[in-house]
């Protein structure tokens, strides 16, 4: 992708990131007649799907749903090859959309935004990139994604390791060859669970280092059939509407019964049917899996039993069977042959829950008295989620206040969209919005449309600045926590809670009252004259009123 250089130095809107949020934002802003510049550190569009190229990378939301719904012709013409798409197909789609709507000419690739400072005198944001450019804009929109800062743990001796190292979230563009290699994978979250079966097929030997056992459900992926695709395309209008008003931004039905109101036989039959059906919809088999410990226990036990059925080595099955958290409170994983992989002769599993990785040497990984030697180490160790990428940029609002300082005890937003003290700075799927606890595409579209609607409204009404009122923000932060604490989610040491990053404040970051509920709240806020936001006109415009 050719690197473009900004000629103009002022835009109505600066967008940071050219993933699914950034692509759609550029399109909407340009259509609304705004001048816009998008900065992207990669050399292409796609965000998550640009960076996460590890073997086995695949979306756990069905493609017919994990796609844009804003343009009828687009959703009618695009053909997905599989029910759950693999990373290359999703990246192809992102490029198709960006080309179809002529978005790329507004994007400066291989350009990282280093800082964004608000100037209270000019009332503009001043943005600096790693190309030493300074650009001003009335609005800045952080389309930086929720899981975009890869996290490599600080392991003593890591830099001395002579072999190759990779992180799933920053995978090379070229194929990584595992043939004939002794490979380690550290981490058994969604990424590790997808990569492990693929690496095992190729490597001479694979050793998996597991700190926390995770629940994983078979995907049951299949090629897309013409009939299935047609059924979606004929009903897209209704289906998208259903998604927008659903709990998680998808069309998945939620179980109507409690796991405890049915007898053991009916419960098992329901879970068996869901297991056979596959996918993360498994969690929706009953309506109280994430709110009732006894209900959750029944499902957790069912999956543990499945692991014992699949994995032949009882010692390995014991290690793989999760016991430390209720099912679903860490992001549920989906897989293609994950547990079966541990039946292979070339795969070993090391439990590091009690005895962590102590250090790395030139040749491998030390746990206790044992040194395991490798040619390649793959870190599937996750991300500094939701706040990490924002904190990597020096964002300063009124009075020079740094976002990182303001959020020192955890993110503080109103509606997950804005933070008080940072006027005209929007976040797409920010902390405090459904974001990662929803179909991201549904939530991205809602936020992009809301942000652009707000900017257009401000232009029409001569408003210069928008910013949350502190009281509205404080109430929202409390509300997000209150909703989370009615569930089992806070029990797990999950990245939703910031628990995967040493020293990160522990609080539940996404808003989980539901996508439909959240949308209605946002609509009411707008209909009520942007309740909870302060809109300011220029002094001269205000005087002329
Ligand atoms: P993750 O869920 O945070 O998993 C990271 C793994 O690395 C965990 O098993 C973690 O153990 C382990 N780990 C971290 N630091 C470690 C250390 N110092 N020593 C040993 N183990 C360590 O990250 P991820 O798998 O990349 O997934 C992140 C999110 O991306 C997912 O939850 C999902 O939202 C998204 N994702 C989605 C898909 C999909 O659509 N199918 C695929 C991949 C990712 P602990 O659990 O003990 O912390």
PDB file of N, CA and C in Angstrom, residues 11-92:
ATOM      1  N   UNK A  11      -8.239  19.202   9.471  1.00  0.00           N
ATOM      2  CA  UNK A  11      -9.400  18.429   9.008  1.00  0.00           C
ATOM      3  C   UNK A  11     -10.550  18.630   9.994  1.00  0.00           C
ATOM      4  N   UNK A  12     -11.752  18.387   9.493  1.00  0.00           N
ATOM      5  CA  UNK A  12     -12.882  18.394  10.433  1.00  0.00           C
ATOM      6  C   UNK A  12     -12.723  17.244  11.429  1.00  0.00           C
ATOM      7  N   UNK A  13     -12.320  16.097  10.886  1.00  0.00           N
ATOM      8  CA  UNK A  13     -12.266  14.897  11.731  1.00  0.00           C
ATOM      9  C   UNK A  13     -10.968  14.132  11.491  1.00  0.00           C
ATOM     10  N   UNK A  14     -10.310  13.779  12.575  1.00  0.00           N
ATOM     11  CA  UNK A  14      -9.190  12.837  12.485  1.00  0.00           C
ATOM     12  C   UNK A  14      -9.661  11.526  13.101  1.00  0.00           C
ATOM     13  N   UNK A  15      -9.402  10.458  12.361  1.00  0.00           N
ATOM     14  CA  UNK A  15      -9.799   9.122  12.821  1.00  0.00           C
ATOM     15  C   UNK A  15      -8.519   8.330  13.068  1.00  0.00           C
ATOM     16  N   UNK A  16      -8.461   7.661  14.198  1.00  0.00           N
ATOM     17  CA  UNK A  16      -7.271   6.856  14.492  1.00  0.00           C
ATOM     18  C   UNK A  16      -7.649   5.382  14.349  1.00  0.00           C
ATOM     19  N   UNK A  17      -7.077   4.736  13.348  1.00  0.00           N
ATOM     20  CA  UNK A  17      -7.334   3.308  13.133  1.00  0.00           C
ATOM     21  C   UNK A  17      -8.211   3.057  11.920  1.00  0.00           C
ATOM     22  N   UNK A  18      -7.815   2.077  11.108  1.00  0.00           N
ATOM     23  CA  UNK A  18      -8.570   1.767   9.885  1.00  0.00           C
ATOM     24  C   UNK A  18      -9.049   0.314   9.898  1.00  0.00           C
ATOM     25  N   UNK A  19      -9.564  -0.084  11.055  1.00  0.00           N
ATOM     26  CA  UNK A  19     -10.246  -1.379  11.134  1.00  0.00           C
ATOM     27  C   UNK A  19     -11.689  -1.190  10.675  1.00  0.00           C
ATOM     28  N   UNK A  20     -12.564  -2.059  11.129  1.00  0.00           N
ATOM     29  CA  UNK A  20     -13.962  -1.952  10.692  1.00  0.00           C
ATOM     30  C   UNK A  20     -14.595  -0.635  11.137  1.00  0.00           C
ATOM     31  N   UNK A  21     -14.195  -0.117  12.299  1.00  0.00           N
ATOM     32  CA  UNK A  21     -14.729   1.184  12.751  1.00  0.00           C
ATOM     33  C   UNK A  21     -14.230   2.297  11.847  1.00  0.00           C
ATOM     34  N   UNK A  22     -12.921   2.317  11.610  1.00  0.00           N
ATOM     35  CA  UNK A  22     -12.312   3.400  10.836  1.00  0.00           C
ATOM     36  C   UNK A  22     -12.833   3.439   9.404  1.00  0.00           C
ATOM     37  N   UNK A  23     -12.960   2.281   8.793  1.00  0.00           N
ATOM     38  CA  UNK A  23     -13.438   2.227   7.402  1.00  0.00           C
ATOM     39  C   UNK A  23     -14.832   2.858   7.307  1.00  0.00           C
ATOM     40  N   UNK A  24     -15.709   2.424   8.205  1.00  0.00           N
ATOM     41  CA  UNK A  24     -17.089   2.918   8.148  1.00  0.00           C
ATOM     42  C   UNK A  24     -17.160   4.401   8.523  1.00  0.00           C
ATOM     43  N   UNK A  25     -16.344   4.801   9.487  1.00  0.00           N
ATOM     44  CA  UNK A  25     -16.315   6.213   9.889  1.00  0.00           C
ATOM     45  C   UNK A  25     -15.914   7.111   8.726  1.00  0.00           C
ATOM     46  N   UNK A  26     -14.841   6.717   8.033  1.00  0.00           N
ATOM     47  CA  UNK A  26     -14.390   7.536   6.901  1.00  0.00           C
ATOM     48  C   UNK A  26     -15.543   7.685   5.924  1.00  0.00           C
ATOM     49  N   UNK A  27     -16.172   6.557   5.595  1.00  0.00           N
ATOM     50  CA  UNK A  27     -17.273   6.591   4.622  1.00  0.00           C
ATOM     51  C   UNK A  27     -18.382   7.535   5.080  1.00  0.00           C
ATOM     52  N   UNK A  28     -18.792   7.410   6.343  1.00  0.00           N
ATOM     53  CA  UNK A  28     -19.917   8.237   6.824  1.00  0.00           C
ATOM     54  C   UNK A  28     -19.532   9.713   6.900  1.00  0.00           C
ATOM     55  N   UNK A  29     -18.316   9.992   7.351  1.00  0.00           N
ATOM     56  CA  UNK A  29     -17.894  11.394   7.484  1.00  0.00           C
ATOM     57  C   UNK A  29     -17.824  12.051   6.104  1.00  0.00           C
ATOM     58  N   UNK A  30     -17.235  11.338   5.147  1.00  0.00           N
ATOM     59  CA  UNK A  30     -17.096  11.899   3.799  1.00  0.00           C
ATOM     60  C   UNK A  30     -18.487  12.122   3.202  1.00  0.00           C
ATOM     61  N   UNK A  31     -19.365  11.151   3.377  1.00  0.00           N
ATOM     62  CA  UNK A  31     -20.736  11.279   2.857  1.00  0.00           C
ATOM     63  C   UNK A  31     -21.435  12.481   3.493  1.00  0.00           C
ATOM     64  N   UNK A  32     -21.096  12.768   4.738  1.00  0.00           N
ATOM     65  CA  UNK A  32     -21.733  13.910   5.430  1.00  0.00           C
ATOM     66  C   UNK A  32     -21.040  15.234   5.094  1.00  0.00           C
ATOM     67  N   UNK A  33     -20.062  15.181   4.186  1.00  0.00           N
ATOM     68  CA  UNK A  33     -19.425  16.420   3.717  1.00  0.00           C
ATOM     69  C   UNK A  33     -18.324  16.941   4.626  1.00  0.00           C
ATOM     70  N   UNK A  34     -17.746  16.071   5.419  1.00  0.00           N
ATOM     71  CA  UNK A  34     -16.657  16.529   6.307  1.00  0.00           C
ATOM     72  C   UNK A  34     -15.309  16.195   5.690  1.00  0.00           C
ATOM     73  N   UNK A  35     -14.322  17.029   5.998  1.00  0.00           N
ATOM     74  CA  UNK A  35     -12.961  16.682   5.597  1.00  0.00           C
ATOM     75  C   UNK A  35     -12.417  15.736   6.672  1.00  0.00           C
ATOM     76  N   UNK A  36     -11.752  14.687   6.226  1.00  0.00           N
ATOM     77  CA  UNK A  36     -11.390  13.633   7.172  1.00  0.00           C
ATOM     78  C   UNK A  36     -10.029  13.041   6.825  1.00  0.00           C
ATOM     79  N   UNK A  37      -9.269  12.703   7.853  1.00  0.00           N
ATOM     80  CA  UNK A  37      -8.022  11.978   7.659  1.00  0.00           C
ATOM     81  C   UNK A  37      -7.976  10.842   8.673  1.00  0.00           C
ATOM     82  N   UNK A  38      -7.640   9.670   8.166  1.00  0.00           N
ATOM     83  CA  UNK A  38      -7.540   8.497   9.043  1.00  0.00           C
ATOM     84  C   UNK A  38      -6.082   8.055   9.081  1.00  0.00           C
ATOM     85  N   UNK A  39      -5.569   7.780  10.263  1.00  0.00           N
ATOM     86  CA  UNK A  39      -4.186   7.303  10.413  1.00  0.00           C
ATOM     87  C   UNK A  39      -4.209   5.848  10.873  1.00  0.00           C
ATOM     88  N   UNK A  40      -3.374   5.060  10.220  1.00  0.00           N
ATOM     89  CA  UNK A  40      -3.352   3.622  10.497  1.00  0.00           C
ATOM     90  C   UNK A  40      -1.904   3.146  10.556  1.00  0.00           C
ATOM     91  N   UNK A  41      -1.566   2.436  11.634  1.00  0.00           N
ATOM     92  CA  UNK A  41      -0.151   2.036  11.769  1.00  0.00           C
ATOM     93  C   UNK A  41       0.212   0.872  10.845  1.00  0.00           C
ATOM     94  N   UNK A  42      -0.755   0.056  10.455  1.00  0.00           N
ATOM     95  CA  UNK A  42      -0.480  -1.031   9.511  1.00  0.00           C
ATOM     96  C   UNK A  42      -0.383  -0.497   8.083  1.00  0.00           C
ATOM     97  N   UNK A  43      -0.004  -1.400   7.160  1.00  0.00           N
ATOM     98  CA  UNK A  43       0.050  -0.913   5.771  1.00  0.00           C
ATOM     99  C   UNK A  43      -1.206  -1.310   4.998  1.00  0.00           C
ATOM    100  N   UNK A  44      -2.247  -1.654   5.717  1.00  0.00           N
ATOM    101  CA  UNK A  44      -3.512  -1.954   5.068  1.00  0.00           C
ATOM    102  C   UNK A  44      -4.650  -1.810   6.061  1.00  0.00           C
ATOM    103  N   UNK A  45      -5.884  -1.912   5.545  1.00  0.00           N
ATOM    104  CA  UNK A  45      -7.058  -1.808   6.420  1.00  0.00           C
ATOM    105  C   UNK A  45      -7.318  -3.153   7.104  1.00  0.00           C
ATOM    106  N   UNK A  46      -8.247  -3.170   8.047  1.00  0.00           N
ATOM    107  CA  UNK A  46      -8.688  -4.457   8.617  1.00  0.00           C
ATOM    108  C   UNK A  46      -8.500  -4.591  10.115  1.00  0.00           C
ATOM    109  N   UNK A  47      -7.645  -3.738  10.706  1.00  0.00           N
ATOM    110  CA  UNK A  47      -7.502  -3.753  12.176  1.00  0.00           C
ATOM    111  C   UNK A  47      -7.147  -5.133  12.709  1.00  0.00           C
ATOM    112  N   UNK A  48      -7.962  -5.628  13.615  1.00  0.00           N
ATOM    113  CA  UNK A  48      -7.765  -6.961  14.210  1.00  0.00           C
ATOM    114  C   UNK A  48      -7.425  -8.006  13.160  1.00  0.00           C
ATOM    115  N   UNK A  49      -8.112  -7.932  12.036  1.00  0.00           N
ATOM    116  CA  UNK A  49      -7.970  -8.976  11.004  1.00  0.00           C
ATOM    117  C   UNK A  49      -6.754  -8.725  10.129  1.00  0.00           C
ATOM    118  N   UNK A  50      -6.155  -7.574  10.282  1.00  0.00           N
ATOM    119  CA  UNK A  50      -4.876  -7.278   9.638  1.00  0.00           C
ATOM    120  C   UNK A  50      -3.738  -7.864  10.472  1.00  0.00           C
ATOM    121  N   UNK A  51      -3.857  -7.742  11.794  1.00  0.00           N
ATOM    122  CA  UNK A  51      -2.745  -8.118  12.678  1.00  0.00           C
ATOM    123  C   UNK A  51      -2.770  -9.590  13.076  1.00  0.00           C
ATOM    124  N   UNK A  52      -3.974 -10.126  13.284  1.00  0.00           N
ATOM    125  CA  UNK A  52      -4.079 -11.495  13.824  1.00  0.00           C
ATOM    126  C   UNK A  52      -4.111 -12.524  12.693  1.00  0.00           C
ATOM    127  N   UNK A  53      -2.934 -12.796  12.143  1.00  0.00           N
ATOM    128  CA  UNK A  53      -2.855 -13.698  10.983  1.00  0.00           C
ATOM    129  C   UNK A  53      -2.360 -15.081  11.389  1.00  0.00           C
ATOM    130  N   UNK A  54      -2.450 -15.390  12.639  1.00  0.00           N
ATOM    131  CA  UNK A  54      -1.905 -16.673  13.105  1.00  0.00           C
ATOM    132  C   UNK A  54      -2.691 -17.841  12.481  1.00  0.00           C
ATOM    133  N   UNK A  55      -2.050 -19.014  12.382  1.00  0.00           N
ATOM    134  CA  UNK A  55      -2.751 -20.151  11.784  1.00  0.00           C
ATOM    135  C   UNK A  55      -4.001 -20.485  12.587  1.00  0.00           C
ATOM    136  N   UNK A  56      -5.091 -20.678  11.902  1.00  0.00           N
ATOM    137  CA  UNK A  56      -6.350 -21.032  12.570  1.00  0.00           C
ATOM    138  C   UNK A  56      -7.204 -19.827  12.950  1.00  0.00           C
ATOM    139  N   UNK A  57      -6.708 -18.609  12.697  1.00  0.00           N
ATOM    140  CA  UNK A  57      -7.477 -17.414  13.107  1.00  0.00           C
ATOM    141  C   UNK A  57      -8.809 -17.373  12.357  1.00  0.00           C
ATOM    142  N   UNK A  58      -9.850 -17.241  13.108  1.00  0.00           N
ATOM    143  CA  UNK A  58     -11.196 -17.345  12.542  1.00  0.00           C
ATOM    144  C   UNK A  58     -12.155 -16.613  13.470  1.00  0.00           C
ATOM    145  N   UNK A  59     -13.190 -16.039  12.930  1.00  0.00           N
ATOM    146  CA  UNK A  59     -14.137 -15.311  13.770  1.00  0.00           C
ATOM    147  C   UNK A  59     -15.129 -16.285  14.406  1.00  0.00           C
ATOM    148  N   UNK A  60     -15.496 -16.006  15.662  1.00  0.00           N
ATOM    149  CA  UNK A  60     -16.447 -16.908  16.319  1.00  0.00           C
ATOM    150  C   UNK A  60     -17.883 -16.386  16.219  1.00  0.00           C
ATOM    151  N   UNK A  61     -18.071 -15.351  15.416  1.00  0.00           N
ATOM    152  CA  UNK A  61     -19.437 -14.899  15.100  1.00  0.00           C
ATOM    153  C   UNK A  61     -19.676 -15.284  13.637  1.00  0.00           C
ATOM    154  N   UNK A  62     -20.864 -15.758  13.339  1.00  0.00           N
ATOM    155  CA  UNK A  62     -21.155 -16.162  11.952  1.00  0.00           C
ATOM    156  C   UNK A  62     -20.960 -14.996  10.994  1.00  0.00           C
ATOM    157  N   UNK A  63     -20.390 -15.298   9.843  1.00  0.00           N
ATOM    158  CA  UNK A  63     -20.061 -14.252   8.871  1.00  0.00           C
ATOM    159  C   UNK A  63     -21.280 -13.465   8.412  1.00  0.00           C
ATOM    160  N   UNK A  64     -22.418 -14.134   8.276  1.00  0.00           N
ATOM    161  CA  UNK A  64     -23.600 -13.419   7.793  1.00  0.00           C
ATOM    162  C   UNK A  64     -23.963 -12.303   8.777  1.00  0.00           C
ATOM    163  N   UNK A  65     -23.525 -12.472  10.040  1.00  0.00           N
ATOM    164  CA  UNK A  65     -23.793 -11.459  11.065  1.00  0.00           C
ATOM    165  C   UNK A  65     -22.580 -10.564  11.304  1.00  0.00           C
ATOM    166  N   UNK A  66     -21.393 -11.152  11.135  1.00  0.00           N
ATOM    167  CA  UNK A  66     -20.168 -10.389  11.371  1.00  0.00           C
ATOM    168  C   UNK A  66     -19.796  -9.688  10.070  1.00  0.00           C
ATOM    169  N   UNK A  67     -20.619  -8.745   9.690  1.00  0.00           N
ATOM    170  CA  UNK A  67     -20.448  -8.018   8.432  1.00  0.00           C
ATOM    171  C   UNK A  67     -21.277  -6.747   8.548  1.00  0.00           C
ATOM    172  N   UNK A  68     -20.973  -5.780   7.702  1.00  0.00           N
ATOM    173  CA  UNK A  68     -21.709  -4.510   7.769  1.00  0.00           C
ATOM    174  C   UNK A  68     -23.145  -4.693   7.288  1.00  0.00           C
ATOM    175  N   UNK A  69     -24.047  -3.976   7.943  1.00  0.00           N
ATOM    176  CA  UNK A  69     -25.455  -4.007   7.527  1.00  0.00           C
ATOM    177  C   UNK A  69     -25.922  -2.676   6.967  1.00  0.00           C
ATOM    178  N   UNK A  70     -24.989  -1.715   6.821  1.00  0.00           N
ATOM    179  CA  UNK A  70     -25.443  -0.353   6.467  1.00  0.00           C
ATOM    180  C   UNK A  70     -25.779  -0.195   4.992  1.00  0.00           C
ATOM    181  N   UNK A  71     -25.358  -1.128   4.161  1.00  0.00           N
ATOM    182  CA  UNK A  71     -25.571  -0.957   2.727  1.00  0.00           C
ATOM    183  C   UNK A  71     -26.164  -2.239   2.149  1.00  0.00           C
ATOM    184  N   UNK A  72     -27.385  -2.114   1.647  1.00  0.00           N
ATOM    185  CA  UNK A  72     -28.099  -3.310   1.180  1.00  0.00           C
ATOM    186  C   UNK A  72     -27.360  -3.982   0.019  1.00  0.00           C
ATOM    187  N   UNK A  73     -26.860  -3.183  -0.936  1.00  0.00           N
ATOM    188  CA  UNK A  73     -26.187  -3.788  -2.099  1.00  0.00           C
ATOM    189  C   UNK A  73     -24.941  -4.551  -1.641  1.00  0.00           C
ATOM    190  N   UNK A  74     -24.225  -3.971  -0.698  1.00  0.00           N
ATOM    191  CA  UNK A  74     -23.006  -4.625  -0.192  1.00  0.00           C
ATOM    192  C   UNK A  74     -23.334  -5.988   0.414  1.00  0.00           C
ATOM    193  N   UNK A  75     -24.342  -6.025   1.266  1.00  0.00           N
ATOM    194  CA  UNK A  75     -24.626  -7.303   1.925  1.00  0.00           C
ATOM    195  C   UNK A  75     -25.260  -8.317   0.974  1.00  0.00           C
ATOM    196  N   UNK A  76     -25.840  -7.827  -0.110  1.00  0.00           N
ATOM    197  CA  UNK A  76     -26.396  -8.768  -1.094  1.00  0.00           C
ATOM    198  C   UNK A  76     -25.295  -9.334  -1.986  1.00  0.00           C
ATOM    199  N   UNK A  77     -24.305  -8.529  -2.322  1.00  0.00           N
ATOM    200  CA  UNK A  77     -23.323  -8.973  -3.325  1.00  0.00           C
ATOM    201  C   UNK A  77     -22.195  -9.831  -2.723  1.00  0.00           C
ATOM    202  N   UNK A  78     -21.898  -9.626  -1.432  1.00  0.00           N
ATOM    203  CA  UNK A  78     -20.733 -10.309  -0.879  1.00  0.00           C
ATOM    204  C   UNK A  78     -21.042 -11.782  -0.593  1.00  0.00           C
ATOM    205  N   UNK A  79     -20.132 -12.661  -0.984  1.00  0.00           N
ATOM    206  CA  UNK A  79     -20.313 -14.094  -0.731  1.00  0.00           C
ATOM    207  C   UNK A  79     -19.265 -14.563   0.279  1.00  0.00           C
ATOM    208  N   UNK A  80     -19.725 -15.097   1.389  1.00  0.00           N
ATOM    209  CA  UNK A  80     -18.813 -15.668   2.379  1.00  0.00           C
ATOM    210  C   UNK A  80     -18.605 -17.144   2.076  1.00  0.00           C
ATOM    211  N   UNK A  81     -17.359 -17.614   2.050  1.00  0.00           N
ATOM    212  CA  UNK A  81     -17.145 -19.021   1.699  1.00  0.00           C
ATOM    213  C   UNK A  81     -17.498 -20.009   2.808  1.00  0.00           C
ATOM    214  N   UNK A  82     -17.475 -19.534   4.060  1.00  0.00           N
ATOM    215  CA  UNK A  82     -17.729 -20.463   5.169  1.00  0.00           C
ATOM    216  C   UNK A  82     -18.696 -19.828   6.165  1.00  0.00           C
ATOM    217  N   UNK A  83     -19.260 -20.694   7.010  1.00  0.00           N
ATOM    218  CA  UNK A  83     -20.200 -20.200   8.027  1.00  0.00           C
ATOM    219  C   UNK A  83     -19.466 -19.253   8.980  1.00  0.00           C
ATOM    220  N   UNK A  84     -18.317 -19.701   9.486  1.00  0.00           N
ATOM    221  CA  UNK A  84     -17.462 -18.854  10.326  1.00  0.00           C
ATOM    222  C   UNK A  84     -16.210 -18.559   9.505  1.00  0.00           C
ATOM    223  N   UNK A  85     -15.977 -17.295   9.218  1.00  0.00           N
ATOM    224  CA  UNK A  85     -14.914 -16.997   8.251  1.00  0.00           C
ATOM    225  C   UNK A  85     -13.530 -17.015   8.858  1.00  0.00           C
ATOM    226  N   UNK A  86     -12.599 -17.437   8.030  1.00  0.00           N
ATOM    227  CA  UNK A  86     -11.195 -17.412   8.409  1.00  0.00           C
ATOM    228  C   UNK A  86     -10.653 -15.997   8.190  1.00  0.00           C
ATOM    229  N   UNK A  87      -9.570 -15.707   8.913  1.00  0.00           N
ATOM    230  CA  UNK A  87      -8.979 -14.356   8.861  1.00  0.00           C
ATOM    231  C   UNK A  87      -8.752 -13.837   7.433  1.00  0.00           C
ATOM    232  N   UNK A  88      -8.185 -14.649   6.493  1.00  0.00           N
ATOM    233  CA  UNK A  88      -7.919 -14.071   5.165  1.00  0.00           C
ATOM    234  C   UNK A  88      -9.203 -13.610   4.462  1.00  0.00           C
ATOM    235  N   UNK A  89     -10.309 -14.327   4.703  1.00  0.00           N
ATOM    236  CA  UNK A  89     -11.568 -13.933   4.054  1.00  0.00           C
ATOM    237  C   UNK A  89     -12.131 -12.651   4.665  1.00  0.00           C
ATOM    238  N   UNK A  90     -11.941 -12.495   5.968  1.00  0.00           N
ATOM    239  CA  UNK A  90     -12.456 -11.275   6.614  1.00  0.00           C
ATOM    240  C   UNK A  90     -11.615 -10.073   6.170  1.00  0.00           C
ATOM    241  N   UNK A  91     -10.317 -10.313   6.031  1.00  0.00           N
ATOM    242  CA  UNK A  91      -9.441  -9.221   5.573  1.00  0.00           C
ATOM    243  C   UNK A  91      -9.773  -8.846   4.117  1.00  0.00           C
ATOM    244  N   UNK A  92     -10.073  -9.849   3.323  1.00  0.00           N
ATOM    245  CA  UNK A  92     -10.475  -9.601   1.922  1.00  0.00           C
ATOM    246  C   UNK A  92     -11.749  -8.744   1.907  1.00  0.00           C
TER     247      UNK A  92
END
